[in-house]
Coordinates of C-alpha atoms in Angstrom, one line a residue:
Chain M
M271 CA 82.4 19.4 107.9
A272 CA 84.7 16.6 107.1
R273 CA 83.6 14.0 104.5
P274 CA 81.5 11.5 105.4
L275 CA 83.8 7.7 105.8
L276 CA 80.8 6.2 103.8
E277 CA 79.0 7.5 100.9
V278 CA 76.4 5.4 98.9
Q279 CA 75.0 7.1 95.5
E280 CA 72.0 5.5 93.8
L281 CA 73.3 2.2 94.5
K282 CA 71.6 -0.8 92.4
K283 CA 72.2 -4.1 92.3
T284 CA 70.3 -6.6 89.8
F285 CA 70.7 -10.5 89.7
P286 CA 69.9 -12.2 86.8
A287 CA 66.4 -14.3 86.8
R288 CA 64.6 -16.6 84.7
G289 CA 63.3 -16.0 81.4
G290 CA 66.1 -13.4 81.3
R291 CA 64.2 -11.1 83.7
Q292 CA 65.7 -8.9 86.3
L293 CA 65.9 -9.4 89.9
R294 CA 66.2 -5.5 91.4
A295 CA 67.3 -6.4 94.9
V296 CA 68.9 -3.0 95.6
D297 CA 67.2 -0.5 93.1
G298 CA 68.9 3.2 93.7
V299 CA 70.0 3.4 97.6
S300 CA 71.5 6.6 98.8
F301 CA 73.1 7.4 102.3
T302 CA 75.6 8.7 103.9
I303 CA 77.3 7.4 107.1
E304 CA 79.7 10.0 109.4
R305 CA 82.7 8.7 111.1
G306 CA 82.0 7.3 114.6
E307 CA 78.2 7.1 113.7
T308 CA 76.0 3.9 113.5
L309 CA 73.4 3.8 110.5
G310 CA 70.8 0.6 111.5
L311 CA 69.1 -0.5 108.3
V312 CA 65.9 -2.2 108.9
G313 CA 63.8 -4.2 106.7
E314 CA 62.2 -7.7 106.2
S315 CA 63.6 -10.6 104.4
G316 CA 64.4 -10.0 100.5
C317 CA 64.4 -6.0 101.0
G318 CA 67.9 -6.1 99.7
K319 CA 69.6 -4.8 102.8
S320 CA 72.0 -7.8 102.9
T321 CA 72.9 -7.0 99.0
T322 CA 73.6 -3.4 100.1
G323 CA 76.2 -4.5 102.9
R324 CA 77.6 -7.1 100.6
T325 CA 78.1 -4.8 97.5
I326 CA 79.4 -1.9 100.1
V327 CA 82.3 -4.5 101.3
R328 CA 82.8 -5.0 97.6
L329 CA 81.6 -9.1 98.3
Y330 CA 79.3 -7.8 94.9
Q331 CA 79.8 -5.6 91.8
P332 CA 77.0 -3.0 91.8
S333 CA 75.0 -2.5 88.3
A334 CA 74.8 1.1 88.9
G335 CA 75.3 3.6 91.1
R336 CA 78.9 4.6 93.4
V337 CA 80.1 3.6 96.8
L338 CA 82.7 6.1 98.4
F339 CA 84.8 5.1 101.3
D340 CA 86.8 7.7 102.6
G341 CA 86.1 10.0 99.6
E342 CA 87.4 6.8 96.9
E343 CA 85.6 4.6 94.7
V344 CA 85.4 1.3 95.9
H345 CA 84.5 -0.8 93.4
S346 CA 87.3 0.8 90.9
L347 CA 90.2 0.2 93.7
H348 CA 92.7 -2.4 92.9
G349 CA 96.1 -3.7 93.8
S350 CA 97.5 -1.9 97.1
A351 CA 94.6 0.7 97.3
L352 CA 92.1 -2.6 97.3
R353 CA 94.2 -4.4 100.0
R354 CA 94.1 -1.3 101.9
F355 CA 90.3 -1.1 101.4
R356 CA 90.1 -5.0 102.5
R357 CA 92.2 -3.7 105.7
R358 CA 89.6 -0.8 106.7
V359 CA 86.6 -2.1 106.2
Q360 CA 85.1 -5.4 107.6
M361 CA 82.2 -7.6 108.0
I362 CA 80.1 -9.5 110.8
F363 CA 78.4 -11.8 109.4
Q364 CA 74.6 -13.5 110.3
D365 CA 75.0 -17.2 110.8
P366 CA 78.0 -17.5 113.6
L367 CA 78.7 -20.9 113.0
A368 CA 78.6 -20.7 109.0
S369 CA 80.9 -17.8 109.4
L370 CA 83.9 -19.8 110.9
D371 CA 85.8 -22.1 108.9
P372 CA 84.8 -25.5 110.9
R373 CA 88.8 -26.6 110.1
M374 CA 90.5 -23.5 111.5
T375 CA 91.2 -22.9 115.2
V376 CA 89.6 -19.8 116.6
G377 CA 93.2 -18.8 117.0
D378 CA 93.8 -19.3 112.9
T379 CA 90.6 -17.8 111.7
I380 CA 91.7 -14.5 114.1
A381 CA 95.2 -14.1 112.8
E382 CA 94.2 -14.8 109.1
G383 CA 93.4 -11.2 108.7
M384 CA 96.5 -9.8 110.2
Q385 CA 98.6 -12.7 108.1
I386 CA 97.0 -11.5 104.8
H387 CA 98.1 -8.1 105.8
H388 CA 101.6 -8.9 106.4
M389 CA 101.1 -7.1 110.2
G390 CA 103.4 -8.1 112.8
T391 CA 105.6 -11.3 113.3
P392 CA 103.7 -14.6 114.2
K393 CA 104.9 -14.3 117.6
E394 CA 102.8 -10.7 117.4
R395 CA 100.0 -11.8 115.8
Q396 CA 99.6 -14.7 118.5
E397 CA 99.6 -12.2 121.4
R398 CA 97.4 -10.1 119.7
V399 CA 94.9 -12.6 119.3
Q400 CA 94.8 -13.4 122.9
A401 CA 94.5 -9.8 123.6
L402 CA 91.3 -9.7 121.1
L403 CA 89.9 -13.1 122.6
R404 CA 90.0 -11.0 126.0
A405 CA 88.7 -7.8 124.3
V406 CA 85.4 -9.9 123.4
G407 CA 85.2 -11.4 126.5
L408 CA 86.5 -14.9 125.9
N409 CA 89.3 -17.1 127.5
P410 CA 92.5 -16.5 125.5
E411 CA 93.1 -20.0 125.9
H412 CA 90.3 -20.7 123.6
A413 CA 92.4 -20.1 120.3
S414 CA 93.3 -23.4 120.1
R415 CA 89.9 -24.6 119.8
F416 CA 87.6 -25.0 117.0
P417 CA 84.5 -23.2 116.0
H418 CA 81.5 -26.2 116.8
E419 CA 83.1 -26.0 120.6
F420 CA 81.7 -22.9 121.3
S421 CA 77.8 -21.3 122.1
G422 CA 76.3 -18.8 119.3
G423 CA 76.9 -16.0 121.4
Q424 CA 80.5 -16.8 121.5
R425 CA 81.1 -17.7 118.1
Q426 CA 79.8 -14.2 117.6
R427 CA 82.4 -12.8 119.3
I428 CA 84.8 -14.7 117.5
G429 CA 83.9 -13.3 114.4
I430 CA 84.0 -9.9 115.8
A431 CA 87.2 -10.5 117.3
R432 CA 88.2 -11.6 113.5
A433 CA 86.7 -8.3 112.1
L434 CA 88.6 -5.9 114.4
A435 CA 92.2 -7.9 114.4
V436 CA 92.8 -5.7 111.1
Q437 CA 91.6 -2.8 112.9
P438 CA 89.3 -1.5 110.4
E439 CA 87.4 1.8 110.6
L440 CA 84.0 0.6 109.2
I441 CA 82.5 -2.7 110.1
V442 CA 79.4 -3.5 108.1
A443 CA 77.4 -5.9 110.5
D444 CA 74.9 -8.2 108.9
E445 CA 72.1 -8.9 111.0
P446 CA 74.9 -9.9 113.8
I447 CA 72.1 -10.5 116.5
S448 CA 69.3 -12.4 114.3
A449 CA 70.5 -16.0 114.8
L450 CA 71.4 -15.4 118.5
D451 CA 69.1 -15.7 121.8
V452 CA 67.5 -12.2 122.9
S453 CA 69.9 -12.7 126.2
I454 CA 72.5 -12.9 124.4
Q455 CA 71.3 -10.2 121.6
A456 CA 71.8 -7.9 124.4
Q457 CA 75.5 -9.0 125.6
I458 CA 76.7 -8.4 121.7
V459 CA 75.4 -5.5 121.3
N460 CA 76.7 -3.8 124.4
L461 CA 79.9 -5.2 123.1
L462 CA 80.0 -3.5 119.7
E463 CA 78.8 -0.5 121.4
R464 CA 81.6 -0.5 123.7
L465 CA 84.1 -1.8 121.0
Q466 CA 82.8 1.6 119.1
Q467 CA 83.7 3.8 121.9
E468 CA 87.1 2.2 122.7
M469 CA 88.3 2.1 118.9
G470 CA 85.9 5.1 117.0
L471 CA 84.3 2.4 114.9
T472 CA 81.9 3.4 112.5
Y473 CA 78.9 0.9 112.0
L474 CA 76.5 -0.1 109.7
F475 CA 74.2 -2.4 111.3
I476 CA 71.7 -4.4 109.3
A477 CA 68.7 -5.9 111.2
H478 CA 65.0 -7.2 110.0
D479 CA 63.5 -5.6 113.4
L480 CA 63.8 -2.2 114.3
S481 CA 63.7 -2.6 118.2
M482 CA 67.3 -4.2 117.4
V483 CA 68.6 -1.1 116.1
K484 CA 67.1 1.5 118.1
H485 CA 69.7 0.9 121.1
I486 CA 73.1 1.4 119.0
S487 CA 72.1 3.6 116.0
T488 CA 72.3 7.0 115.8
H489 CA 70.8 7.4 112.6
V490 CA 68.1 4.3 110.9
G491 CA 66.9 3.9 107.6
V492 CA 64.1 1.9 106.5
M493 CA 64.5 -0.7 103.1
Y494 CA 61.5 -2.0 101.3
L495 CA 61.7 -4.0 98.4
G496 CA 65.5 -3.0 97.7
A497 CA 64.6 1.3 98.3
L498 CA 65.2 3.0 101.2
V499 CA 61.8 4.7 102.2
E500 CA 62.5 6.4 105.1
I501 CA 65.4 7.4 106.8
A502 CA 66.1 9.7 109.6
P503 CA 68.1 10.1 113.3
T504 CA 66.8 7.3 115.6
D505 CA 64.8 9.3 118.1
Q506 CA 63.0 11.0 115.4
L507 CA 62.3 8.2 113.5
Y508 CA 60.5 6.1 116.5
S509 CA 58.9 9.1 118.0
E510 CA 57.6 10.4 115.0
P511 CA 57.8 7.8 112.0
L512 CA 56.7 9.3 108.7
H513 CA 56.5 6.5 106.0
P514 CA 53.4 4.7 106.5
Y515 CA 55.8 1.6 106.3
T516 CA 57.9 2.6 109.3
Q517 CA 54.4 3.2 111.1
A518 CA 53.5 -0.2 110.5
L519 CA 56.8 -1.9 111.5
L520 CA 57.0 0.3 114.8
S521 CA 53.4 -0.8 115.5
A522 CA 53.7 -4.2 114.8
A523 CA 57.1 -4.0 117.3
P524 CA 56.5 -5.5 121.1
L525 CA 56.4 -3.2 123.8
P526 CA 57.5 -4.3 127.1
D527 CA 54.0 -2.6 128.4
P528 CA 51.0 -4.7 127.9
K529 CA 48.9 -1.6 128.7
V530 CA 50.5 0.8 126.0
T531 CA 50.4 -2.3 123.6
R532 CA 46.5 -2.5 123.7
T533 CA 45.6 1.0 123.1
R534 CA 48.3 2.2 120.8
P535 CA 47.0 3.2 117.6
R536 CA 48.0 0.1 114.6
V537 CA 48.9 0.7 111.4
V538 CA 47.8 -2.8 109.7
V539 CA 49.9 -3.9 106.1
Q540 CA 47.7 -5.8 104.1
G541 CA 48.8 -8.7 101.7
E542 CA 52.4 -9.8 100.7
V543 CA 55.8 -8.4 99.8
P544 CA 55.5 -8.2 95.5
S545 CA 58.1 -9.5 93.9
P546 CA 61.5 -8.0 93.3
I547 CA 61.1 -9.0 89.7
D548 CA 57.9 -7.5 89.2
L549 CA 57.9 -4.4 91.2
P550 CA 54.3 -2.2 91.1
S551 CA 54.1 0.7 88.8
G552 CA 54.7 4.3 91.1
C553 CA 55.3 3.6 94.9
R554 CA 56.9 0.2 95.5
F555 CA 54.6 0.0 98.7
R556 CA 51.4 1.4 97.3
T557 CA 49.9 -2.5 97.3
R558 CA 50.1 -3.2 100.7
C559 CA 49.4 0.9 101.9
P560 CA 46.5 1.7 103.9
F561 CA 46.8 5.5 102.8
A562 CA 47.6 4.5 99.0
M563 CA 46.5 7.1 96.7
D564 CA 45.9 7.7 92.7
I565 CA 49.2 9.1 92.6
C566 CA 51.0 6.4 94.0
S567 CA 50.5 4.1 91.2
Q568 CA 51.6 6.8 88.4
V569 CA 54.6 8.3 90.3
D570 CA 57.2 6.7 92.3
P571 CA 57.8 8.6 94.9
P572 CA 61.9 10.1 95.4
L573 CA 63.4 10.2 98.6
I574 CA 63.0 13.8 99.6
E575 CA 64.5 15.7 102.7
V576 CA 61.4 16.8 104.6
A577 CA 63.4 18.1 107.8
P578 CA 66.9 18.3 108.8
Q579 CA 68.0 14.8 108.4
R580 CA 65.1 13.4 107.4
Q581 CA 64.0 11.9 104.3
V582 CA 61.1 10.1 103.3
A583 CA 59.8 8.5 99.9
C584 CA 56.1 9.2 100.2
H585 CA 53.7 11.2 98.5
L586 CA 51.9 12.0 101.7
H587 CA 54.9 14.1 102.9
A588 CA 55.7 15.6 99.6
A589 CA 54.4 18.9 100.7
R590 CA 56.6 19.4 103.4
S591 CA 59.4 19.2 101.2
T592 CA 62.1 21.7 102.2
A593 CA 63.0 22.3 98.6
A594 CA 59.1 23.1 97.7
Chain J
M18 CA 64.8 -28.0 160.1
I19 CA 66.0 -24.5 159.2
L20 CA 63.0 -22.7 157.4
R21 CA 64.0 -20.0 155.0
H22 CA 62.1 -17.4 157.3
D23 CA 64.8 -18.2 160.1
L24 CA 68.1 -16.9 158.2
P25 CA 69.0 -13.6 158.9
P26 CA 70.1 -11.7 155.8
E27 CA 73.6 -11.9 156.8
A28 CA 73.9 -15.5 156.7
F29 CA 73.4 -14.8 152.7
E30 CA 76.3 -14.0 150.9
W31 CA 76.4 -12.3 147.3
V32 CA 78.5 -14.4 145.6
G33 CA 77.6 -12.7 141.8
P34 CA 77.9 -14.2 138.5
D35 CA 80.8 -16.5 137.6
V36 CA 81.5 -14.9 134.3
A37 CA 85.0 -17.5 134.1
A38 CA 83.0 -20.3 134.7
R39 CA 80.3 -19.1 132.1
E40 CA 82.6 -19.1 129.2
A41 CA 84.6 -22.1 130.5
I42 CA 84.2 -25.0 128.1
A43 CA 84.4 -28.6 129.9
T44 CA 85.7 -31.1 126.9
P45 CA 89.3 -30.9 126.1
P46 CA 89.9 -29.5 122.6
L47 CA 89.4 -31.8 119.7
S48 CA 90.6 -31.1 115.9
Y49 CA 88.0 -32.3 113.4
W50 CA 90.2 -35.1 112.5
A51 CA 90.9 -36.2 115.8
D52 CA 87.0 -36.6 116.4
A53 CA 86.9 -38.2 113.2
W54 CA 88.8 -40.7 114.2
R55 CA 86.9 -40.9 117.9
R56 CA 83.9 -41.8 115.4
F57 CA 85.5 -44.2 112.9
R58 CA 87.3 -46.3 116.1
R59 CA 83.8 -47.2 117.3
N60 CA 82.7 -48.4 114.0
R61 CA 83.9 -52.1 114.6
V62 CA 83.3 -53.0 110.8
A63 CA 85.2 -50.3 109.4
L64 CA 87.8 -51.2 111.7
G65 CA 87.8 -54.5 110.7
A66 CA 88.1 -53.5 107.1
L67 CA 91.3 -51.3 108.0
V68 CA 92.8 -54.3 109.5
I69 CA 92.3 -56.4 106.7
L70 CA 93.5 -53.9 104.1
A71 CA 96.6 -53.1 106.5
L72 CA 97.2 -57.1 106.6
M73 CA 96.7 -57.2 102.7
V74 CA 99.4 -54.4 102.2
L75 CA 101.7 -56.5 104.7
G76 CA 100.7 -59.7 102.8
V77 CA 101.8 -58.5 99.2
L78 CA 105.0 -56.8 100.7
F79 CA 106.4 -59.8 102.6
A80 CA 104.6 -63.1 102.1
P81 CA 106.3 -63.8 99.0
Y82 CA 109.7 -64.2 100.9
L83 CA 108.2 -66.8 103.3
R84 CA 108.4 -69.5 100.4
P85 CA 111.6 -70.6 98.5
F86 CA 109.8 -69.8 95.3
T87 CA 110.0 -66.9 93.0
F88 CA 106.7 -65.7 90.9
D89 CA 107.8 -66.8 87.9
H90 CA 110.1 -70.3 88.9
I91 CA 108.7 -72.8 86.8
D92 CA 108.9 -76.6 88.1
L93 CA 107.2 -78.7 85.3
S94 CA 107.8 -81.6 87.4
A95 CA 105.2 -80.3 90.1
H96 CA 102.0 -78.8 87.8
N97 CA 98.9 -78.5 89.3
Q98 CA 99.3 -79.7 92.9
P99 CA 96.9 -79.3 95.0
P100 CA 97.8 -77.4 98.1
S101 CA 100.5 -79.0 100.3
A102 CA 102.7 -78.3 102.9
Q103 CA 105.2 -77.4 100.4
H104 CA 103.1 -75.4 98.1
W105 CA 100.3 -73.9 100.5
F106 CA 98.2 -72.5 97.7
G107 CA 99.0 -75.4 95.0
T108 CA 100.8 -74.8 91.8
D109 CA 99.6 -73.9 88.3
R110 CA 99.7 -75.8 85.0
L111 CA 103.7 -74.9 84.8
G112 CA 104.2 -75.6 88.1
R113 CA 104.8 -72.2 89.8
D114 CA 104.0 -71.9 93.4
L115 CA 100.4 -70.0 93.6
F116 CA 101.0 -68.7 97.3
V117 CA 103.7 -66.8 95.9
R118 CA 101.8 -65.6 92.7
V119 CA 98.8 -64.6 94.4
W120 CA 100.9 -62.3 96.5
V121 CA 103.2 -60.8 94.1
G122 CA 100.1 -60.4 91.9
G123 CA 98.5 -58.8 94.4
R124 CA 100.9 -55.9 94.2
I125 CA 100.5 -55.5 90.9
S126 CA 96.7 -55.1 91.7
L127 CA 96.8 -52.9 94.5
E128 CA 99.8 -50.7 92.8
I129 CA 97.2 -50.4 90.0
G130 CA 94.5 -49.6 92.5
L131 CA 95.9 -46.7 94.0
I132 CA 98.1 -45.2 91.1
A133 CA 94.9 -45.0 89.0
A134 CA 92.8 -44.1 91.7
V135 CA 95.4 -41.2 93.0
L136 CA 95.4 -40.1 89.5
S137 CA 91.9 -40.0 88.6
L138 CA 91.3 -37.9 91.8
A139 CA 94.1 -35.5 91.1
I140 CA 92.0 -34.8 87.4
G141 CA 88.8 -34.6 88.9
V142 CA 89.8 -32.5 92.0
I143 CA 91.6 -30.1 89.7
Y144 CA 88.8 -30.2 87.1
G145 CA 86.1 -29.9 89.3
G146 CA 87.6 -27.3 91.4
I147 CA 88.1 -25.0 88.5
A148 CA 84.7 -25.5 87.2
A149 CA 82.7 -24.4 90.9
F150 CA 85.4 -21.5 91.4
F151 CA 85.0 -19.8 88.4
G152 CA 81.6 -20.8 87.7
G153 CA 78.9 -19.0 85.1
M154 CA 79.7 -19.9 81.3
V155 CA 83.4 -21.8 82.3
D156 CA 81.4 -23.8 84.7
N157 CA 78.7 -24.1 82.0
I158 CA 81.1 -25.7 79.4
M159 CA 83.0 -27.9 81.7
M160 CA 80.4 -29.9 83.4
R161 CA 78.4 -30.4 79.6
I162 CA 82.1 -32.2 78.7
V163 CA 81.6 -34.2 81.7
E164 CA 78.3 -34.9 81.1
I165 CA 78.7 -35.9 77.4
L166 CA 82.2 -38.2 78.1
Y167 CA 79.8 -39.9 81.0
G168 CA 77.5 -40.9 78.0
I169 CA 80.1 -43.1 76.3
P170 CA 80.4 -46.6 78.0
F171 CA 83.1 -46.5 79.9
M172 CA 84.3 -50.0 79.1
I173 CA 84.3 -49.3 75.5
V174 CA 86.5 -46.3 76.1
V175 CA 88.9 -48.7 78.1
I176 CA 89.4 -51.2 75.7
L177 CA 89.6 -48.9 72.8
L178 CA 92.8 -47.2 74.7
M179 CA 94.5 -50.7 75.7
L180 CA 94.6 -51.3 71.9
V181 CA 96.3 -48.2 71.2
L182 CA 98.3 -48.1 74.5
G183 CA 99.3 -51.9 74.3
S184 CA 98.4 -54.0 77.4
G185 CA 100.6 -53.9 80.4
V186 CA 100.3 -52.1 83.9
M187 CA 100.6 -48.2 83.0
P188 CA 98.2 -48.8 80.0
I189 CA 95.7 -49.8 82.6
V190 CA 96.5 -47.0 84.9
V191 CA 96.2 -44.4 82.2
A192 CA 93.2 -45.7 80.8
F193 CA 91.6 -45.9 84.4
A194 CA 92.7 -42.3 85.2
L195 CA 91.1 -40.9 81.9
T196 CA 87.6 -42.5 82.6
G197 CA 87.6 -42.5 86.7
W198 CA 88.1 -38.9 87.1
M199 CA 84.5 -37.8 86.1
G200 CA 82.4 -38.8 89.5
M201 CA 85.2 -37.0 91.5
A202 CA 84.8 -33.7 89.3
R203 CA 81.5 -33.9 89.8
V204 CA 81.8 -34.5 93.6
V205 CA 84.4 -31.9 93.9
R206 CA 82.7 -29.1 92.1
G207 CA 79.1 -29.8 93.9
Q208 CA 81.1 -29.3 97.2
I209 CA 83.0 -26.0 96.2
L210 CA 80.1 -24.7 94.7
Q211 CA 77.9 -25.1 97.7
L212 CA 81.5 -23.8 100.0
R213 CA 81.9 -20.9 97.8
N214 CA 79.0 -18.6 99.3
Q215 CA 79.4 -19.7 102.6
E216 CA 79.8 -16.9 105.1
F217 CA 83.5 -18.2 106.4
V218 CA 84.3 -18.1 102.5
L219 CA 82.9 -14.4 102.4
A220 CA 84.6 -13.4 105.4
A221 CA 87.9 -14.6 104.0
E222 CA 87.4 -12.5 101.0
T223 CA 86.6 -9.3 102.9
L224 CA 89.9 -9.8 104.9
G225 CA 91.7 -9.6 101.5
A226 CA 92.3 -13.5 100.9
S227 CA 93.5 -14.2 97.3
P228 CA 91.8 -16.8 95.0
A229 CA 94.6 -19.3 95.8
A230 CA 94.4 -18.6 99.4
L231 CA 90.5 -18.9 99.5
I232 CA 90.9 -22.4 97.5
F233 CA 93.9 -23.8 99.6
R234 CA 93.2 -22.6 103.1
H235 CA 89.0 -22.5 102.8
L236 CA 88.0 -24.8 99.8
I237 CA 90.0 -27.7 99.6
P238 CA 90.4 -28.5 103.2
N239 CA 86.4 -28.4 103.6
T240 CA 86.4 -30.8 100.7
M241 CA 89.0 -32.9 102.0
S242 CA 86.3 -35.4 103.7
Q243 CA 84.3 -35.9 100.5
I244 CA 87.5 -36.7 98.5
I245 CA 88.8 -39.3 101.0
I246 CA 85.8 -40.9 101.1
N247 CA 85.4 -41.0 97.2
L248 CA 88.9 -42.0 96.9
T249 CA 88.3 -45.5 99.0
L250 CA 85.8 -46.1 96.7
L251 CA 87.7 -45.2 93.5
I252 CA 90.4 -47.5 94.7
P253 CA 88.5 -50.8 94.4
D254 CA 86.6 -49.4 91.2
A255 CA 90.6 -49.5 89.5
I256 CA 91.5 -52.9 91.1
F257 CA 88.1 -54.3 89.6
T258 CA 88.9 -52.7 86.5
E259 CA 92.2 -54.4 86.6
A260 CA 91.0 -57.6 87.4
F261 CA 88.4 -57.5 84.5
L262 CA 90.6 -56.4 82.0
S263 CA 93.4 -58.8 83.1
F264 CA 90.5 -61.5 82.7
V265 CA 89.6 -60.8 79.3
G266 CA 93.2 -60.7 78.3
L267 CA 94.2 -57.3 78.0
G268 CA 95.7 -56.6 81.3
V269 CA 99.1 -57.8 82.4
Q270 CA 100.9 -60.1 80.4
P271 CA 102.6 -63.5 81.7
P272 CA 104.9 -64.0 83.5
V273 CA 104.0 -61.2 85.3
A274 CA 100.9 -62.0 87.3
S275 CA 98.1 -59.9 88.9
W276 CA 95.0 -61.1 90.7
G277 CA 92.8 -60.5 87.4
S278 CA 95.2 -62.5 85.4
L279 CA 95.8 -65.5 87.9
V280 CA 92.0 -65.9 88.0
S281 CA 91.8 -65.9 84.2
E282 CA 94.5 -68.5 84.2
G283 CA 92.6 -70.5 86.9
R284 CA 89.4 -70.1 84.9
L285 CA 90.7 -72.8 82.1
Q286 CA 91.2 -75.5 84.7
L287 CA 88.4 -74.4 86.8
M288 CA 86.6 -78.4 86.7
Q289 CA 90.1 -80.0 87.3
Y290 CA 91.8 -77.9 90.0
P291 CA 89.2 -75.0 91.3
W292 CA 91.7 -73.9 94.1
Q293 CA 93.7 -71.7 90.9
L294 CA 91.0 -69.6 90.8
L295 CA 89.7 -69.8 94.4
F296 CA 92.6 -68.1 96.0
P297 CA 93.1 -65.4 94.0
A298 CA 89.3 -64.6 93.7
I299 CA 89.1 -64.8 97.4
L300 CA 91.7 -62.4 97.4
I301 CA 90.0 -60.0 95.3
S302 CA 87.0 -60.3 97.0
I303 CA 88.3 -59.5 100.5
T304 CA 89.9 -56.3 99.3
I305 CA 87.1 -54.3 97.5
L306 CA 84.5 -55.7 100.4
A307 CA 87.3 -54.2 102.7
F308 CA 87.6 -50.8 100.6
N309 CA 84.1 -50.5 100.6
L310 CA 83.4 -51.0 104.2
L311 CA 86.1 -48.7 104.9
G312 CA 84.7 -46.1 102.5
D313 CA 81.2 -46.3 104.5
G314 CA 82.8 -46.0 107.9
L315 CA 84.8 -43.1 106.8
R316 CA 81.9 -41.5 105.6
D317 CA 80.2 -42.0 108.8
A318 CA 83.0 -40.8 110.7
L319 CA 83.9 -37.9 108.8
D320 CA 80.5 -36.8 107.6
P321 CA 78.1 -37.4 110.3
R322 CA 74.7 -35.6 108.7
L323 CA 75.2 -38.1 105.6
R324 CA 74.5 -41.3 107.9
Q325 CA 71.0 -42.8 107.6

């Protein structure tokens, strides 16, 4: 098999906190994304999923670990190799208004990347802006307008057009639909899916809700307090979640059928998320886990492969390890 | 009356959702500045202030030529005249025409105000911009320096500088620029720090924009409204400083006049000839008031969130 498009190895990112302590935002995350696939990265606020995304696109320097994009180490790139990386990897942001410069027209915003990478003449760029606006379902005449004149869904489509303008291969979408109405969310997900098929894009799709990524992802990774606790192909993760945290997340997601909702077993998580400055000993989820055992407070369970393509970090499943 | 069930299904026609209409925007395109101007125009007080300032500029440029005198023409036979058809604002103790002197003096005052404010703006924007953009240690050291400078009484610095540099227009400008930039530096730093982590700046960085492109395409344009508002408040500050320095004798020297030196001269004969102080004092007050009202109006127009 060809090398994966994106490979994240033991990525760590700490931020300095008060009193000389360290906030461990991302604490040893590893995963790979194959070309053309979509990895959905899910977790509650503050679990480090956005930090992971921003480190991958090199907005942050990692504290440890490596990110390989198409076999090249992202954080040691410079000069023309860095420029190439900047073109091949793009990001879509959460807040559709904050991610657009309020003083620039939509056309200028979309053309900015092409200008930076010297793609085409000004006239060609203008034509491409029009084509991109059409591709994301906006009126090409809107190129001369300003971001504040658009609705949330329209703004997010402008952000998508900006990312697409430089013909990227990987798009890191950082909660692209969380700030939108439910009716608009489907519209954006469908648009992203269509664009993926047309342009052969690879996505890292970050969300805080499992129901948001189910439709679009080929694989789903669940993060808790800076670590990946489970990663699996989408169908398997939803039909047979292994980690207690995944089970809790799934049983908290609303289902369209109230009968099913009433009768399904629920995994209830107690308490609050511990502080990422002061992580619990052993397994980071044990303070809230309904199945916590003695070993959980002593040994941090590694992410192990329990079935082909299925990895989980939990002592409950240590016996199932394919390696053991 | 036609009830709903009277209508056969064929009477209905599927029109479908009108996608084009859903995406249409009714209002004409409006740039940030056009929108700000629209808001500004509605503010009568600020608009009035702008008109007054425009008249003031026209006044200092052209009013002196309305009268057949020069600002340093001495006529001892007509000293200390009250306002008359010959001398509209009267004359001073050397018989110089006050109408001409007030407007010529306004030139110096406005000139000093503008140049000094623009200079301190330039220093402040560059200093604050560098501190915020590079952040961390650089920012820490640069802002501590500002805080230390803030602690030194402003007037002492100005007076000491004037003693070293001598009196006159340039020393006033330099003295003000060297002391007036700190507020601007803080404003610009605060704005850029706030903008630096905004998603649109991160988006530009992800697109591969260089630091210079980030600063000049995204950060400075988005700080412009704050800079302009601050400028309109710096100008009256500079004018006032000049007036004060001239009043205590550190400013421009005779026969050159400024509003401050005219007030200073008028004060000597306040009991006998009050108009000698009155006219320049009124012009200073109107100008400073107009700049402050304009600044308030601009703040409301450029940054509607700040309105109380």
